[in-house]
Coordinates of C-alpha atoms and ligand atoms in Angstrom, one line a residue:
X1 CA -27.9 11.8 22.7
X2 CA -24.3 11.9 22.0
X3 CA -21.9 9.0 21.3
X4 CA -18.2 9.1 21.2
X5 CA -17.6 8.1 17.6
X6 CA -14.5 6.4 16.0
X7 CA -11.0 7.9 15.6
X8 CA -10.8 7.2 11.9
X9 CA -7.3 5.7 11.5
X10 CA -7.9 2.1 10.9
X11 CA -10.8 -0.5 10.3
X12 CA -13.1 -1.0 13.3
X13 CA -13.0 -4.2 15.4
X14 CA -16.1 -6.1 16.2
X15 CA -16.0 -4.7 19.8
X16 CA -16.1 -1.0 18.5
X17 CA -19.0 -2.2 16.1
X18 CA -21.0 -3.7 19.0
X19 CA -20.8 -0.5 21.0
X20 CA -21.8 1.6 18.0
X21 CA -24.7 -0.9 17.1
X22 CA -25.9 -0.6 20.7
X23 CA -26.2 3.2 20.8
X24 CA -27.9 3.1 17.4
X25 CA -30.2 0.7 18.9
X26 CA -30.9 2.7 22.1
X27 CA -31.7 5.7 19.9
X28 CA -34.1 3.5 17.8
X29 CA -35.9 2.3 20.8
X30 CA -36.4 5.6 22.5
X31 CA -37.8 6.9 19.2
X32 CA -40.2 3.9 19.1
X33 CA -41.3 4.7 22.6
X34 CA -42.3 8.3 21.5
X35 CA -39.2 10.3 22.4
X36 CA -38.0 13.0 20.0
X37 CA -34.4 12.0 19.7
X38 CA -31.5 14.0 18.3
X39 CA -28.5 11.7 17.9
X40 CA -24.9 13.2 17.6
X41 CA -21.8 11.1 16.8
X42 CA -18.5 12.8 16.2
X43 CA -15.7 11.6 14.0
X44 CA -12.3 12.2 15.6
X45 CA -10.3 13.1 12.4
X46 CA -7.3 14.7 14.0
X47 CA -5.2 12.5 16.4
X48 CA -1.7 11.0 16.8
X49 CA -2.9 7.6 15.5
X50 CA -4.1 9.2 12.3
X51 CA -0.7 11.0 11.7
X52 CA 1.1 7.7 12.4
X53 CA -1.1 5.9 10.0
X54 CA -0.5 8.7 7.4
X55 CA 3.2 8.2 7.6
X56 CA 2.8 4.4 7.4
X57 CA 0.5 4.6 4.3
X58 CA 2.4 7.5 2.9
X59 CA -0.9 9.5 2.3
X60 CA -1.9 12.8 3.9
X61 CA -3.7 12.6 7.2
X62 CA -7.0 13.9 5.8
X63 CA -6.8 11.0 3.2
X64 CA -6.4 8.6 6.0
X65 CA -9.4 10.0 7.9
X66 CA -11.6 10.0 4.7
X67 CA -10.7 6.4 3.9
X68 CA -11.4 5.1 7.3
X69 CA -14.6 7.2 7.8
X70 CA -16.0 5.6 4.6
X71 CA -14.8 2.2 5.8
X72 CA -16.6 2.7 9.2
X73 CA -19.8 3.9 7.4
X74 CA -19.7 0.8 5.2
X75 CA -19.3 -1.6 8.1
X76 CA -22.1 -0.1 10.2
X77 CA -24.6 -0.1 7.2
X78 CA -23.7 -3.7 6.7
X79 CA -24.8 -4.3 10.3
X80 CA -28.0 -2.3 10.0
X81 CA -27.2 0.7 11.9
X82 CA -28.6 4.1 10.7
X83 CA -26.2 7.1 10.6
X84 CA -26.5 9.7 13.6
X85 CA -28.7 12.8 12.8
X86 CA -25.6 15.0 13.2
X87 CA -22.0 13.8 12.5
X88 CA -19.6 16.6 13.3
X89 CA -15.9 16.2 12.5
X90 CA -13.4 17.6 14.9
X91 CA -11.5 19.4 12.1
X92 CA -14.7 21.4 11.2
X93 CA -14.9 22.9 14.7
X94 CA -11.4 24.0 15.5
X95 CA -12.3 27.7 16.0
X96 CA -15.1 26.6 18.6
X97 CA -12.5 24.7 20.5
X98 CA -9.9 27.5 20.5
X99 CA -12.6 29.7 21.8
X100 CA -13.4 27.3 24.6
X101 CA -9.8 26.8 25.5
X102 CA -9.1 30.6 25.7
X103 CA -12.1 31.0 28.1
X104 CA -10.9 28.3 30.3
X105 CA -7.5 30.0 30.5
X106 CA -9.2 33.1 31.4
X107 CA -11.5 31.5 33.9
X108 CA -8.3 30.0 35.6
X109 CA -9.0 26.3 34.7
X110 CA -6.2 25.9 32.2
X111 CA -2.7 27.4 31.5
X112 CA -0.2 27.6 28.7
X113 CA 3.3 26.3 28.7
X114 CA 5.6 26.4 25.5
X115 CA 2.7 26.3 23.1
X116 CA 0.8 23.7 24.8
X117 CA -2.3 24.3 26.9
X118 CA -3.1 22.1 29.8
X119 CA -6.3 21.6 32.0
X120 CA -5.5 22.1 35.7
X121 CA -7.3 19.2 37.3
X122 CA -6.9 20.7 40.7
X123 CA -8.8 23.8 39.8
X124 CA -12.0 21.7 39.1
X125 CA -13.6 20.5 42.3
X126 CA -15.7 17.8 40.8
X127 CA -12.6 16.1 39.0
X128 CA -13.1 12.3 39.6
X129 CA -17.0 12.3 40.3
X130 CA -17.8 10.0 37.4
X131 CA -15.4 7.3 37.9
X132 CA -15.7 7.8 41.7
X133 CA -11.9 8.3 42.2
X134 CA -9.9 10.9 44.0
X135 CA -6.9 12.6 42.5
X136 CA -4.7 10.4 44.6
X137 CA -6.3 7.2 43.4
X138 CA -6.1 8.2 39.8
X139 CA -2.5 9.2 40.2
X140 CA -1.6 5.8 41.6
X141 CA -3.8 3.9 39.1
X142 CA -2.6 5.4 35.7
X143 CA 0.5 5.4 33.9
X144 CA 1.1 9.1 33.3
X145 CA 3.3 10.6 30.7
X146 CA 5.7 13.1 32.2
X147 CA 5.8 16.4 30.4
X148 CA 7.8 19.5 31.0
X149 CA 5.5 22.4 31.9
X150 CA 2.7 20.4 33.5
X151 CA 1.9 21.6 37.0
X152 CA 0.2 18.4 38.1
X153 CA 0.8 15.0 36.6
X154 CA -2.9 14.4 35.8
X155 CA -3.3 17.8 34.0
X156 CA -4.4 17.0 30.5
X157 CA -3.9 18.3 27.1
X158 CA -6.3 21.0 25.5
X159 CA -4.0 22.2 22.8
X160 CA -0.8 20.6 21.5
X161 CA 2.0 22.6 20.0
X162 CA 2.7 21.8 16.4
X163 CA 5.4 19.3 15.6
X164 CA 7.4 19.2 12.3
X165 CA 5.3 17.7 9.6
X166 CA 2.0 17.4 11.5
X167 CA -1.3 19.2 10.5
X168 CA -1.8 22.3 12.5
X169 CA -4.0 25.3 13.0
X170 CA -3.2 29.0 14.0
X171 CA -4.1 29.9 17.7
X172 CA -3.4 32.5 20.3
X173 CA -0.7 29.9 21.7
X174 CA 1.0 29.4 18.3
X175 CA 0.3 26.7 15.6
X176 CA -1.0 23.4 16.9
X177 CA -4.1 21.1 17.1
X178 CA -6.7 20.3 19.8
X179 CA -6.3 17.5 22.2
X180 CA -8.9 14.6 21.8
X181 CA -11.0 15.3 25.0
X182 CA -12.0 19.0 24.1
X183 CA -13.6 18.1 20.8
X184 CA -16.4 16.1 22.6
X185 CA -17.1 18.7 25.2
X186 CA -17.3 21.3 22.5
X187 CA -19.2 19.5 19.8
X188 CA -21.8 17.8 22.1
X189 CA -22.8 21.2 23.8
X190 CA -22.7 22.9 20.5
X191 CA -25.5 20.7 19.1
X192 CA -27.2 19.6 22.3
X193 CA -26.6 22.3 24.9
X194 CA -25.4 21.7 28.5
X195 CA -27.6 19.2 30.4
X196 CA -28.4 17.0 27.6
X197 CA -29.9 13.7 28.2
X198 CA -27.7 10.7 27.3
X199 CA -23.9 10.4 26.7
X200 CA -22.7 7.0 25.5
X201 CA -19.4 5.2 24.9
X202 CA -17.6 2.0 26.1
X203 CA -16.5 1.6 29.7
X204 CA -12.8 2.2 28.6
X205 CA -13.8 5.9 28.1
X206 CA -15.0 6.6 31.6
X207 CA -11.6 7.6 32.7
X208 CA -10.0 9.7 31.6
X209 CA -12.0 10.7 28.5
X210 CA -15.4 11.3 29.9
X211 CA -14.1 12.6 33.3
X212 CA -12.2 15.2 31.2
X213 CA -15.2 16.0 29.1
X214 CA -17.1 16.9 32.3
X215 CA -14.4 18.8 33.7
X216 CA -14.0 21.0 30.5
X217 CA -17.7 21.5 29.9
X218 CA -18.8 22.4 33.4
X219 CA -15.7 24.6 34.1
X220 CA -16.5 26.3 30.9
X221 CA -20.3 26.8 31.3
X222 CA -20.1 27.5 35.1
X223 CA -23.0 25.0 35.7
X224 CA -23.8 21.4 36.0
X225 CA -24.6 18.9 34.8
X226 CA -22.9 18.5 31.6
X227 CA -24.8 15.2 31.1
X228 CA -27.9 13.7 32.9
X229 CA -27.3 10.1 32.1
X230 CA -24.1 8.3 31.3
X231 CA -24.4 5.0 29.5
X232 CA -21.4 2.7 29.2
X233 CA -21.2 -0.5 27.1
X234 CA -19.1 -3.3 28.3
X235 CA -16.0 -4.4 26.3
X236 CA -15.9 -7.5 24.1
X237 CA -13.6 -10.0 25.6
X238 CA -11.1 -12.2 23.5
X239 CA -9.5 -15.0 25.4
X240 CA -10.4 -13.2 28.8
X241 CA -8.7 -10.1 27.8
X242 CA -10.4 -7.0 26.4
X243 CA -10.4 -6.8 22.6
X244 CA -8.1 -3.9 21.6
X245 CA -6.0 -2.8 18.8
X246 CA -3.1 -1.9 21.3
X247 CA -3.2 -5.5 22.6
X248 CA -3.2 -6.8 19.1
X249 CA -6.0 -9.4 19.9
X250 CA -8.8 -8.1 17.7
X251 CA -11.1 -9.3 14.9
X252 CA -12.1 -6.6 12.3
X253 CA -15.9 -6.1 11.6
X254 CA -15.2 -6.1 7.9
X255 CA -13.7 -9.5 8.0
X256 CA -16.5 -11.1 9.8
X257 CA -19.0 -9.4 7.4
X258 CA -17.2 -11.1 4.5
X259 CA -18.2 -14.6 5.8
X260 CA -21.4 -13.9 8.1
X261 CA -24.6 -12.1 7.3
X262 CA -25.0 -8.7 8.9
X263 CA -28.1 -9.7 10.5
X264 CA -26.5 -12.6 12.4
X265 CA -23.7 -10.4 13.7
X266 CA -26.2 -7.9 14.8
X267 CA -28.1 -10.6 16.5
X268 CA -24.9 -11.6 18.3
X269 CA -24.1 -7.9 19.3
X270 CA -27.6 -7.0 20.6
X271 CA -28.8 -10.2 22.2
X272 CA -27.0 -9.5 25.5
X273 CA -27.1 -6.5 27.7
X274 CA -25.0 -3.5 26.6
X275 CA -23.4 -3.7 30.0
X276 CA -22.2 -7.2 29.4
X277 CA -18.6 -8.1 28.5
X278 CA -19.4 -10.9 25.8
X279 CA -16.7 -13.3 24.8
X280 CA -16.0 -13.2 21.1
X281 CA -15.9 -16.7 19.4
X282 CA -16.8 -18.2 16.1
X283 CA -18.9 -20.5 18.0
X284 CA -21.0 -17.7 19.6
X285 CA -21.4 -16.1 16.0
X286 CA -22.6 -19.5 14.7
X287 CA -25.1 -19.7 17.6
X288 CA -26.5 -16.2 16.9
X289 CA -26.7 -17.2 13.1
X290 CA -28.9 -20.3 13.9
X291 CA -31.1 -18.3 16.2
X292 CA -31.6 -15.6 13.6
X293 CA -32.3 -18.3 11.0
X294 CA -35.3 -19.4 13.0
X295 CA -36.9 -16.0 12.5
X296 CA -36.0 -15.9 9.0
X297 CA -37.5 -19.3 8.3
X298 CA -40.8 -18.3 9.9
X299 CA -40.8 -15.1 7.9
X300 CA -40.2 -16.9 4.6
X301 CA -42.7 -19.7 5.2
X302 CA -45.4 -17.0 6.1
X303 CA -44.7 -15.0 3.1
X304 CA -44.9 -18.2 0.9
X305 CA -48.3 -19.2 2.4
X306 CA -49.8 -15.7 2.7
X307 CA -48.6 -14.2 -0.6
X308 CA -50.4 -10.9 -1.1
X309 CA -52.0 -11.1 2.3
X310 CA -48.6 -10.7 3.9
X311 CA -48.9 -7.7 6.2
X312 CA -46.4 -4.7 5.9
X313 CA -45.0 -3.0 8.7
X314 CA -44.5 0.8 9.0
X315 CA -40.9 1.8 8.4
X316 CA -40.7 3.4 11.9
X317 CA -43.6 2.1 14.1
X318 CA -44.2 4.0 17.3
X319 CA -45.4 2.9 20.8
X320 CA -45.4 5.9 22.9
X321 CA -44.9 5.3 26.7
X322 CA -48.3 6.9 27.3
X323 CA -50.2 4.4 25.3
X324 CA -51.2 1.1 26.9
X325 CA -50.5 -2.1 25.2
X326 CA -52.9 -5.0 25.3
X327 CA -51.7 -8.0 27.5
X328 CA -53.6 -10.6 25.5
X329 CA -53.4 -11.8 22.0
X330 CA -50.6 -11.0 19.6
X331 CA -50.1 -7.5 21.2
X332 CA -49.1 -9.3 24.5
X333 CA -45.7 -10.1 22.8
X334 CA -45.2 -6.3 22.2
X335 CA -46.0 -5.9 25.8
X336 CA -43.3 -8.2 26.8
X337 CA -40.8 -6.7 24.4
X338 CA -41.2 -3.2 25.8
X339 CA -41.4 -4.5 29.5
X340 CA -37.9 -5.9 28.8
X341 CA -36.6 -3.0 27.1
X342 CA -37.9 -0.4 29.5
X343 CA -35.9 -2.1 32.1
X344 CA -32.3 -0.8 31.2
X345 CA -32.7 -2.0 27.6
X346 CA -32.9 -5.6 28.6
X347 CA -32.4 -7.0 25.1
X348 CA -32.3 -10.6 26.2
X349 CA -35.9 -10.4 27.3
X350 CA -36.8 -8.7 24.1
X351 CA -35.2 -11.4 22.0
X352 CA -36.9 -14.0 24.0
X353 CA -40.3 -12.3 23.3
X354 CA -39.5 -12.5 19.5
X355 CA -38.7 -16.3 19.8
X356 CA -42.0 -16.8 21.8
X357 CA -44.0 -15.1 18.9
X358 CA -42.2 -17.2 16.4
X359 CA -43.2 -20.3 18.4
X360 CA -46.8 -19.4 18.3
X361 CA -46.5 -18.1 14.6
X362 CA -45.2 -21.6 13.6
X363 CA -48.1 -23.2 15.3
X364 CA -50.6 -21.0 13.4
X365 CA -48.7 -21.5 10.3
X366 CA -49.2 -25.4 10.5
X367 CA -52.9 -24.9 11.1
X368 CA -53.2 -22.4 8.2
X369 CA -51.5 -24.9 5.9
X370 CA -54.2 -27.3 6.8
X371 CA -56.7 -24.6 5.6
X372 CA -58.1 -23.5 8.9
X373 CA -59.4 -20.0 8.1
X374 CA -59.3 -18.6 11.6
X375 CA -55.7 -19.6 12.0
X376 CA -54.8 -17.9 8.8
X377 CA -56.4 -14.7 10.1
X378 CA -54.6 -15.1 13.4
X379 CA -51.2 -15.8 11.6
X380 CA -51.5 -12.5 9.6
X381 CA -51.9 -10.6 13.0
X382 CA -48.9 -12.5 14.5
X383 CA -46.8 -11.7 11.4
X384 CA -47.7 -8.1 11.6
X385 CA -46.6 -8.0 15.3
X386 CA -43.4 -10.2 14.5
X387 CA -42.4 -7.5 11.8
X388 CA -43.0 -4.6 14.2
X389 CA -40.9 -6.3 16.9
X390 CA -38.0 -7.3 14.7
X391 CA -38.1 -3.7 13.1
X392 CA -37.5 -2.2 16.5
X393 CA -34.5 -4.4 16.9
X394 CA -33.2 -3.4 13.5
X395 CA -34.1 -6.3 11.4
X396 CA -36.0 -5.8 8.3
X397 CA -37.3 -8.9 6.5
X398 CA -39.4 -7.2 3.8
X399 CA -36.7 -5.0 2.4
X400 CA -34.4 -8.0 2.2
X401 CA -36.9 -9.8 -0.2
X402 CA -37.3 -6.7 -2.2
X403 CA -33.5 -6.4 -2.6
X404 CA -33.0 -9.9 -3.5
X405 CA -31.1 -10.3 -6.7
X406 CA -32.5 -13.7 -7.2
X407 CA -36.0 -12.6 -7.0
X408 CA -35.3 -9.8 -9.5
X409 CA -33.6 -12.4 -11.8
X410 CA -36.5 -14.7 -11.6
X411 CA -39.1 -12.0 -12.2
X412 CA -37.3 -10.7 -15.3
X413 CA -37.1 -14.3 -16.7
X414 CA -41.0 -14.7 -16.1
X415 CA -41.5 -11.4 -17.8
X416 CA -39.5 -12.5 -20.9
X417 CA -41.6 -15.8 -21.0
X418 CA -44.7 -13.8 -20.9
X419 CA -43.5 -11.5 -23.7
X420 CA -42.6 -14.5 -25.8
X421 CA -46.2 -16.0 -25.1
X422 CA -47.8 -12.8 -26.3
X423 CA -45.7 -12.7 -29.5
X424 CA -47.1 -16.3 -30.1
X425 CA -50.6 -14.9 -29.5
X426 CA -50.8 -17.5 -26.6
X427 CA -52.5 -14.9 -24.4
X428 CA -54.0 -17.5 -22.0
X429 CA -50.5 -18.4 -21.0
X430 CA -49.4 -14.8 -20.8
X431 CA -52.3 -13.8 -18.7
X432 CA -51.6 -16.9 -16.4
X433 CA -48.0 -15.7 -15.7
X434 CA -49.3 -12.2 -14.8
X435 CA -51.9 -13.6 -12.6
X436 CA -49.5 -16.0 -10.9
X437 CA -47.0 -13.3 -10.2
X438 CA -49.8 -11.0 -8.8
X439 CA -50.7 -13.8 -6.4
X440 CA -47.0 -13.8 -5.1
X441 CA -47.3 -10.0 -4.5
X442 CA -45.6 -8.9 -7.7
X443 CA -47.4 -6.5 -10.0
X444 CA -46.6 -6.0 -13.7
X445 CA -47.3 -2.8 -15.6
X446 CA -47.0 -2.6 -19.3
X447 CA -45.4 0.8 -20.6
X448 CA -44.3 1.9 -23.9
X449 CA -40.7 1.3 -22.8
X450 CA -41.5 -2.3 -21.7
X451 CA -42.8 -4.2 -18.8
X452 CA -42.1 -2.9 -15.4
X453 CA -42.6 -4.8 -12.2
X454 CA -42.9 -3.9 -8.5
X455 CA -43.4 -5.8 -5.2
X456 CA -46.5 -5.3 -3.1
X457 CA -49.4 -6.0 -5.7
Ligands
ZN501 ZN1 -15.8 11.5 23.4

């Protein structure tokens, strides 16, 4: 799986974050269903926008790309996304790109003019097959920059001749830097080979970026397909327009994360189909937060009641396609989740299945609070399934409790009280503190260096 990652020249807006979250989720879900997924996401770290930004911030271009790569990683971690398996940077692959461009010239798909190299769209028969448009449609529909030396207005840049003060690399056509499109063709096939399974991005990349990726890769390899399945995520709308930096109507992910929990933003981003074009509003974020709180409240109440009996979930549960899932009992909620997600990643159905199990779980919780033993057992099973389902959607409740500073502070305080009791030879009180903590799932261990604690008994 390959996903067109960010051009690292600025903080990402919530639309970029949503698309990135979605492809991380698709990768997670396919892994859950038993596929062995290799996930590649590139960083575009050489680009006009990065050079502009460098001039603006008065720092070198590579400092710009380092700064915003780190910011991207921070934002995505805050939203619960895992890094891709392979994260190639364009500037680490310049020789590979030069080799591909040289070969495209040799095969008659590209030409050089004044230190620039252009891809000749008329030389590639399948040009337009992804977007379903002819050269004439595209020419009429796009604003095309005229450039001396181009043979056809739609010919696109493979190599840009160096300009004064810009980063550049030596090449057979003189110093310069690669165009944006060539990096994705070269890096995706380098790590995944021709004919890889899934290529992702947002719908605004279909033309020209993905159309150009196909032309370059298939012309170079002399075979098709470049990619077996294209998946395009819809664009987040802001007041009925697409959210974009160029339109100036964007909200940065980092600003939202300062006032909302990562979980509630993740809920907002994933609860509707990847193809949808959700409208962004503070109200829609608040709705997501409230819905997520229902899950969290259930988890907290169950953890409080069950204490040490609280089930744990594997960090990466698996439900391979080949293994049937029971259609009765708590497992039936898993069956509903996978039925939904197996259908073009219908996340709305999956989120509904989680709300259903929470509803049933709350009913069992009340019964268990009345000391009904059967309900308690049933509740434990439902919590286990709930944790598996939410884990697949990228929510991890257990880890949150373990990370909580508040929990750590309270446990340290109780350890101090116990220590004091022991010094006063009030061993009954000291033992009672230890026993009570153990009931809550916190184990104490006395070492020569002092008392240590850990979660999970
Ligand atoms: Zn790309």
